[in-house]
Amino acid sequence: MAKVRQATHAGSWYSGDGGELNSQLTKWLSKAPVCQAPARAIIAPHAGYYYCGACGAHAYKQMDPSRVRRVFILGPSHHVRLSGCALTATEIYSTPLYDLTVDQQINQELNATGKFETMKISTDEDEHSIEMHLPYIAKVMEARQGQFTIIPVLVGSLTTEKEQEYGALFSRYLADPTNFFVISSDFCHWGQRFHFVSYDQQHGEIWESIKALDSMGMEVIEKMDAEKFTDYLKKYQNTICGRFPIGVLLNAMNAIQRNGNGFKMSFKFVKYEQSSKCKTMRDSSVSYASGALVIQDSNHH
């Protein structure tokens, strides 16, 4: 029997009914424009679909499923302390649409580097940062069902050196146009319950101050500079929960640029939303941003 990771958040964070889920995803995708495609990587949120389903569609709309053979999903660890990255111990990830197959060959390649732990199935099933992307991947790739694999990677609290190390390691996979990277991240978590109440009044109301803070971070990411992103986080302490996966992506991009392969890259954010508009210090909100990376090989126009 194949080891299966159950869709533990189906029925609560998103619909567990395949038909209903399919029509929701179809509706959100139909409303999102294609403006930064074909994406090689995306940054997209991982909250309940009620909050960020529509925002996430803007990232997935930039994907060209006809090219993709493997989907890497890098999600932050919310419950378990990890100083590195961990790979799954299972073979199948269940979704209400259809099951997704884990790429055992790539997992073995990554394991062989000695830089990865293996997450317990219980850790895997507790974590939502990877799972929230699986229905979207299944939906966008539905015409290719059974012809692609996934590589789920749980990313711990990495040092800058580790971000560089994993970035360099993933860069060769990112450079391959048959691979697609999903970077799972929400943006600012604001409010007492998140222990983050930074408010710069010159921007107007609290929600406008949050937007200004997030926009600064998004601009840094669009400049595709890993070091500047680290500096931004140090300076402003923005509670971006996928900052480590984003750091790995930026370092992978920088590694490709350093190798001077003649790749042209551009990263753009295509959608930004907040779960609610904070107006008083008692309020709280989470921000969501969807962005996409396009890589062109300058030898092939």
mmCIF file of C-alpha atoms in Angstrom, residues 36-294:
data_model
loop_
_atom_site.group_PDB
_atom_site.id
_atom_site.type_symbol
_atom_site.label_atom_id
_atom_site.label_comp_id
_atom_site.label_asym_id
_atom_site.label_seq_id
_atom_site.Cartn_x
_atom_site.Cartn_y
_atom_site.Cartn_z
ATOM 1 C CA GLN A 36 3.161 37.720 -15.872
ATOM 2 C CA ALA A 37 3.420 34.417 -17.746
ATOM 3 C CA PRO A 38 4.568 31.761 -18.278
ATOM 4 C CA ALA A 39 5.642 31.708 -14.629
ATOM 5 C CA ARG A 40 8.531 29.527 -13.465
ATOM 6 C CA ALA A 41 7.741 30.254 -9.810
ATOM 7 C CA ILE A 42 4.991 31.920 -7.840
ATOM 8 C CA ILE A 43 4.541 33.336 -4.358
ATOM 9 C CA ALA A 44 0.981 32.709 -3.162
ATOM 10 C CA PRO A 45 -0.901 32.698 0.154
ATOM 11 C CA HIS A 46 -1.871 29.691 2.283
ATOM 12 C CA ALA A 47 -4.781 30.833 4.457
ATOM 13 C CA GLY A 48 -8.325 29.487 4.304
ATOM 14 C CA TYR A 49 -9.818 29.898 0.825
ATOM 15 C CA TYR A 50 -12.589 32.089 2.245
ATOM 16 C CA TYR A 51 -9.861 34.678 2.912
ATOM 17 C CA CYS A 52 -7.331 34.209 0.132
ATOM 18 C CA GLY A 53 -8.692 31.786 -2.480
ATOM 19 C CA ALA A 54 -9.361 34.551 -4.983
ATOM 20 C CA CYS A 55 -5.968 36.173 -4.359
ATOM 21 C CA GLY A 56 -4.156 32.870 -4.929
ATOM 22 C CA ALA A 57 -5.844 32.437 -8.306
ATOM 23 C CA HIS A 58 -3.932 35.473 -9.593
ATOM 24 C CA ALA A 59 -0.655 33.618 -9.065
ATOM 25 C CA TYR A 60 -1.811 30.272 -10.494
ATOM 26 C CA LYS A 61 -3.260 31.987 -13.574
ATOM 27 C CA GLN A 62 0.348 32.794 -14.645
ATOM 28 C CA MET A 63 1.242 29.071 -14.862
ATOM 29 C CA ASP A 64 1.514 27.265 -18.215
ATOM 30 C CA PRO A 65 0.586 23.664 -17.333
ATOM 31 C CA SER A 66 1.678 22.301 -20.718
ATOM 32 C CA ARG A 67 5.368 22.824 -19.811
ATOM 33 C CA VAL A 68 5.312 21.535 -16.265
ATOM 34 C CA ARG A 69 6.459 18.060 -15.232
ATOM 35 C CA ARG A 70 7.352 18.707 -11.605
ATOM 36 C CA VAL A 71 5.972 21.071 -9.014
ATOM 37 C CA PHE A 72 8.144 21.979 -6.017
ATOM 38 C CA ILE A 73 6.151 23.376 -3.084
ATOM 39 C CA LEU A 74 8.176 25.219 -0.435
ATOM 40 C CA GLY A 75 6.107 25.930 2.673
ATOM 41 C CA PRO A 76 7.124 27.375 6.047
ATOM 42 C CA SER A 77 6.876 25.196 9.155
ATOM 43 C CA HIS A 78 4.248 26.558 11.569
ATOM 44 C CA HIS A 79 4.292 23.905 14.311
ATOM 45 C CA VAL A 80 7.672 22.187 14.327
ATOM 46 C CA ARG A 81 11.067 23.764 14.922
ATOM 47 C CA LEU A 82 13.339 23.006 11.991
ATOM 48 C CA SER A 83 16.730 24.563 11.345
ATOM 49 C CA GLY A 84 16.842 23.183 7.803
ATOM 50 C CA CYS A 85 14.382 21.760 5.296
ATOM 51 C CA ALA A 86 12.428 18.505 5.452
ATOM 52 C CA LEU A 87 11.012 16.198 2.783
ATOM 53 C CA THR A 88 7.893 14.086 2.968
ATOM 54 C CA ALA A 89 7.900 10.398 3.903
ATOM 55 C CA THR A 90 4.770 9.682 1.847
ATOM 56 C CA GLU A 91 4.088 8.777 -1.774
ATOM 57 C CA ILE A 92 0.656 10.272 -2.352
ATOM 58 C CA TYR A 93 -0.936 13.579 -1.318
ATOM 59 C CA SER A 94 -4.703 13.320 -1.288
ATOM 60 C CA THR A 95 -6.922 16.230 -2.454
ATOM 61 C CA PRO A 96 -10.725 16.399 -2.936
ATOM 62 C CA LEU A 97 -10.066 16.664 -6.714
ATOM 63 C CA TYR A 98 -7.600 13.803 -7.256
ATOM 64 C CA ASP A 99 -4.441 12.375 -5.697
ATOM 65 C CA LEU A 100 -1.023 13.880 -6.397
ATOM 66 C CA THR A 101 2.105 11.731 -6.682
ATOM 67 C CA VAL A 102 5.328 12.598 -4.877
ATOM 68 C CA ASP A 103 8.461 12.499 -7.052
ATOM 69 C CA GLN A 104 10.530 9.776 -5.379
ATOM 70 C CA GLN A 105 13.495 10.273 -7.704
ATOM 71 C CA ILE A 106 13.898 13.971 -6.886
ATOM 72 C CA ASN A 107 13.358 13.216 -3.189
ATOM 73 C CA GLN A 108 16.222 10.712 -3.362
ATOM 74 C CA GLU A 109 18.449 13.254 -5.149
ATOM 75 C CA LEU A 110 17.707 15.850 -2.492
ATOM 76 C CA ASN A 111 18.148 13.366 0.357
ATOM 77 C CA ALA A 112 21.513 12.352 -1.070
ATOM 78 C CA THR A 113 22.826 15.889 -0.405
ATOM 79 C CA GLY A 114 22.556 15.194 3.328
ATOM 80 C CA LYS A 115 20.868 18.566 3.819
ATOM 81 C CA PHE A 116 17.306 17.364 4.368
ATOM 82 C CA GLU A 117 15.387 15.841 7.245
ATOM 83 C CA THR A 118 12.297 13.691 6.761
ATOM 84 C CA MET A 119 9.080 14.963 8.280
ATOM 85 C CA LYS A 120 6.810 12.604 10.181
ATOM 86 C CA ILE A 121 3.403 12.015 8.616
ATOM 87 C CA SER A 122 1.829 13.655 11.685
ATOM 88 C CA THR A 123 3.960 16.797 11.132
ATOM 89 C CA ASP A 124 3.023 16.758 7.457
ATOM 90 C CA GLU A 125 -0.699 16.411 8.186
ATOM 91 C CA ASP A 126 -0.670 19.133 10.888
ATOM 92 C CA GLU A 127 0.920 21.628 8.520
ATOM 93 C CA HIS A 128 -1.277 23.707 6.190
ATOM 94 C CA SER A 129 1.354 25.727 4.295
ATOM 95 C CA ILE A 130 1.864 23.024 1.640
ATOM 96 C CA GLU A 131 -1.634 21.528 1.645
ATOM 97 C CA MET A 132 -3.400 24.800 0.838
ATOM 98 C CA HIS A 133 -1.676 24.822 -2.570
ATOM 99 C CA LEU A 134 -2.501 21.255 -3.567
ATOM 100 C CA PRO A 135 -6.089 21.848 -4.780
ATOM 101 C CA TYR A 136 -4.852 24.740 -6.938
ATOM 102 C CA ILE A 137 -2.045 22.640 -8.395
ATOM 103 C CA ALA A 138 -4.490 19.789 -9.064
ATOM 104 C CA LYS A 139 -6.934 22.195 -10.725
ATOM 105 C CA VAL A 140 -4.455 24.047 -12.942
ATOM 106 C CA MET A 141 -2.749 20.778 -13.928
ATOM 107 C CA GLU A 142 -5.981 18.794 -14.457
ATOM 108 C CA ALA A 143 -5.343 18.240 -18.187
ATOM 109 C CA ARG A 144 -1.994 16.681 -17.219
ATOM 110 C CA GLN A 145 -3.362 14.466 -14.428
ATOM 111 C CA GLY A 146 -1.012 11.528 -13.847
ATOM 112 C CA GLN A 147 1.745 13.111 -15.977
ATOM 113 C CA PHE A 148 3.371 15.297 -13.341
ATOM 114 C CA THR A 149 4.781 14.895 -9.829
ATOM 115 C CA ILE A 150 5.106 17.091 -6.741
ATOM 116 C CA ILE A 151 8.022 17.694 -4.384
ATOM 117 C CA PRO A 152 6.757 19.074 -1.041
ATOM 118 C CA VAL A 153 9.470 20.767 1.040
ATOM 119 C CA LEU A 154 8.920 22.006 4.592
ATOM 120 C CA VAL A 155 11.203 24.980 5.242
ATOM 121 C CA GLY A 156 12.406 25.725 8.768
ATOM 122 C CA SER A 157 13.808 28.898 10.347
ATOM 123 C CA LEU A 158 16.904 29.248 8.205
ATOM 124 C CA THR A 159 19.980 31.354 8.791
ATOM 125 C CA THR A 160 21.054 33.596 5.919
ATOM 126 C CA GLU A 161 23.825 31.071 5.157
ATOM 127 C CA LYS A 162 21.311 28.205 5.005
ATOM 128 C CA GLU A 163 19.033 30.234 2.711
ATOM 129 C CA GLN A 164 22.022 30.661 0.382
ATOM 130 C CA GLU A 165 22.882 26.976 0.613
ATOM 131 C CA TYR A 166 19.365 25.762 -0.204
ATOM 132 C CA GLY A 167 19.006 28.489 -2.833
ATOM 133 C CA ALA A 168 22.122 27.238 -4.620
ATOM 134 C CA LEU A 169 20.868 23.667 -4.352
ATOM 135 C CA PHE A 170 17.419 24.457 -5.800
ATOM 136 C CA SER A 171 18.804 26.807 -8.481
ATOM 137 C CA ARG A 172 19.531 24.007 -10.922
ATOM 138 C CA TYR A 173 15.920 22.802 -10.613
ATOM 139 C CA LEU A 174 14.611 26.363 -10.995
ATOM 140 C CA ALA A 175 16.685 26.807 -14.171
ATOM 141 C CA ASP A 176 14.856 23.846 -15.770
ATOM 142 C CA PRO A 177 11.711 25.037 -17.615
ATOM 143 C CA THR A 178 9.888 21.755 -16.902
ATOM 144 C CA ASN A 179 9.953 22.542 -13.165
ATOM 145 C CA PHE A 180 7.580 24.909 -11.391
ATOM 146 C CA PHE A 181 8.074 26.361 -7.896
ATOM 147 C CA VAL A 182 5.315 27.334 -5.500
ATOM 148 C CA ILE A 183 6.470 29.514 -2.605
ATOM 149 C CA SER A 184 3.870 29.443 0.150
ATOM 150 C CA SER A 185 3.604 32.674 2.133
ATOM 151 C CA ASP A 186 1.158 35.105 3.642
ATOM 152 C CA PHE A 187 2.352 38.658 4.247
ATOM 153 C CA CYS A 188 1.925 40.907 7.309
ATOM 154 C CA HIS A 189 0.195 39.332 10.322
ATOM 155 C CA TRP A 190 -0.913 42.411 12.254
ATOM 156 C CA GLY A 191 -2.498 42.687 15.702
ATOM 157 C CA GLN A 192 -2.036 41.854 19.381
ATOM 158 C CA ARG A 193 -2.554 38.133 18.737
ATOM 159 C CA PHE A 194 0.426 38.156 16.344
ATOM 160 C CA HIS A 195 2.548 40.300 18.716
ATOM 161 C CA PHE A 196 2.999 42.799 15.901
ATOM 162 C CA VAL A 197 1.377 46.232 16.085
ATOM 163 C CA SER A 198 3.810 48.423 14.156
ATOM 164 C CA TYR A 199 1.945 51.542 12.980
ATOM 165 C CA ASP A 200 3.378 54.422 10.976
ATOM 166 C CA GLN A 201 0.743 57.155 11.111
ATOM 167 C CA GLN A 202 2.125 59.108 8.184
ATOM 168 C CA HIS A 203 0.473 56.548 5.873
ATOM 169 C CA GLY A 204 -3.030 57.164 7.267
ATOM 170 C CA GLU A 205 -5.105 54.451 8.928
ATOM 171 C CA ILE A 206 -3.560 51.279 10.353
ATOM 172 C CA TRP A 207 -4.476 49.181 7.306
ATOM 173 C CA GLU A 208 -2.787 51.747 5.052
ATOM 174 C CA SER A 209 0.364 51.600 7.180
ATOM 175 C CA ILE A 210 0.315 47.775 6.850
ATOM 176 C CA LYS A 211 -0.111 48.095 3.083
ATOM 177 C CA ALA A 212 2.861 50.493 2.893
ATOM 178 C CA LEU A 213 5.001 48.060 4.913
ATOM 179 C CA ASP A 214 4.028 45.102 2.705
ATOM 180 C CA SER A 215 4.516 47.153 -0.476
ATOM 181 C CA MET A 216 8.081 47.936 0.564
ATOM 182 C CA GLY A 217 8.774 44.226 1.020
ATOM 183 C CA MET A 218 7.122 43.372 -2.298
ATOM 184 C CA GLU A 219 9.245 45.977 -4.095
ATOM 185 C CA VAL A 220 12.393 44.454 -2.575
ATOM 186 C CA ILE A 221 11.321 40.988 -3.788
ATOM 187 C CA GLU A 222 10.620 42.406 -7.271
ATOM 188 C CA LYS A 223 14.228 43.676 -7.314
ATOM 189 C CA MET A 224 15.205 39.987 -6.902
ATOM 190 C CA ASP A 225 17.901 40.696 -4.337
ATOM 191 C CA ALA A 226 18.145 38.197 -1.467
ATOM 192 C CA GLU A 227 20.427 40.393 0.616
ATOM 193 C CA LYS A 228 18.105 43.414 0.425
ATOM 194 C CA PHE A 229 15.175 41.238 1.487
ATOM 195 C CA THR A 230 17.118 40.097 4.575
ATOM 196 C CA ASP A 231 17.917 43.745 5.369
ATOM 197 C CA TYR A 232 14.261 44.734 4.958
ATOM 198 C CA LEU A 233 13.123 42.022 7.380
ATOM 199 C CA LYS A 234 15.775 43.010 9.942
ATOM 200 C CA LYS A 235 14.809 46.658 9.743
ATOM 201 C CA TYR A 236 11.013 46.400 9.788
ATOM 202 C CA GLN A 237 10.410 42.968 11.390
ATOM 203 C CA ASN A 238 7.457 42.410 9.057
ATOM 204 C CA THR A 239 5.668 39.186 10.055
ATOM 205 C CA ILE A 240 5.845 37.518 6.638
ATOM 206 C CA CYS A 241 5.372 33.855 7.568
ATOM 207 C CA GLY A 242 6.952 32.479 4.382
ATOM 208 C CA ARG A 243 10.026 34.687 4.610
ATOM 209 C CA PHE A 244 12.364 31.675 4.666
ATOM 210 C CA PRO A 245 10.903 30.011 1.534
ATOM 211 C CA ILE A 246 10.973 33.446 -0.157
ATOM 212 C CA GLY A 247 14.619 33.785 0.923
ATOM 213 C CA VAL A 248 15.418 30.406 -0.633
ATOM 214 C CA LEU A 249 13.736 31.429 -3.917
ATOM 215 C CA LEU A 250 15.596 34.759 -4.056
ATOM 216 C CA ASN A 251 18.899 32.986 -3.400
ATOM 217 C CA ALA A 252 18.129 30.428 -6.114
ATOM 218 C CA MET A 253 17.447 33.293 -8.538
ATOM 219 C CA ASN A 254 20.667 35.028 -7.505
ATOM 220 C CA ALA A 255 22.625 31.791 -7.986
ATOM 221 C CA ILE A 256 21.245 31.460 -11.537
ATOM 222 C CA GLN A 257 22.172 35.089 -12.259
ATOM 223 C CA ARG A 258 25.702 34.542 -10.935
ATOM 224 C CA ASN A 259 26.187 31.528 -13.191
ATOM 225 C CA GLY A 260 25.666 33.951 -16.074
ATOM 226 C CA ASN A 261 23.626 31.549 -18.197
ATOM 227 C CA GLY A 262 22.065 34.423 -20.099
ATOM 228 C CA PHE A 263 18.703 34.014 -18.389
ATOM 229 C CA LYS A 264 16.475 37.078 -18.208
ATOM 230 C CA MET A 265 14.304 37.191 -15.117
ATOM 231 C CA SER A 266 11.474 39.352 -13.917
ATOM 232 C CA PHE A 267 9.390 39.052 -10.776
ATOM 233 C CA LYS A 268 6.110 40.945 -10.380
ATOM 234 C CA PHE A 269 3.347 40.947 -7.826
ATOM 235 C CA VAL A 270 -0.057 40.762 -9.491
ATOM 236 C CA LYS A 271 -2.460 40.931 -6.519
ATOM 237 C CA TYR A 272 -2.538 42.199 -2.928
ATOM 238 C CA GLU A 273 -5.331 41.899 -0.358
ATOM 239 C CA GLN A 274 -5.916 42.071 3.383
ATOM 240 C CA SER A 275 -8.279 39.818 5.367
ATOM 241 C CA SER A 276 -9.811 42.962 6.907
ATOM 242 C CA LYS A 277 -9.001 46.663 7.231
ATOM 243 C CA CYS A 278 -7.527 47.399 10.646
ATOM 244 C CA LYS A 279 -8.678 50.723 12.076
ATOM 245 C CA THR A 280 -8.030 50.340 15.816
ATOM 246 C CA MET A 281 -5.322 48.708 17.908
ATOM 247 C CA ARG A 282 -7.837 45.980 18.849
ATOM 248 C CA ASP A 283 -8.196 44.848 15.225
ATOM 249 C CA SER A 284 -6.105 42.210 13.461
ATOM 250 C CA SER A 285 -5.510 41.177 9.875
ATOM 251 C CA VAL A 286 -3.387 39.039 7.596
ATOM 252 C CA SER A 287 -2.167 40.268 4.209
ATOM 253 C CA TYR A 288 -2.003 38.158 1.054
ATOM 254 C CA ALA A 289 0.138 38.763 -2.022
ATOM 255 C CA SER A 290 0.409 36.805 -5.251
ATOM 256 C CA GLY A 291 3.438 37.201 -7.501
ATOM 257 C CA ALA A 292 5.133 35.406 -10.370
ATOM 258 C CA LEU A 293 8.654 34.890 -11.666
ATOM 259 C CA VAL A 294 9.255 34.674 -15.416
#
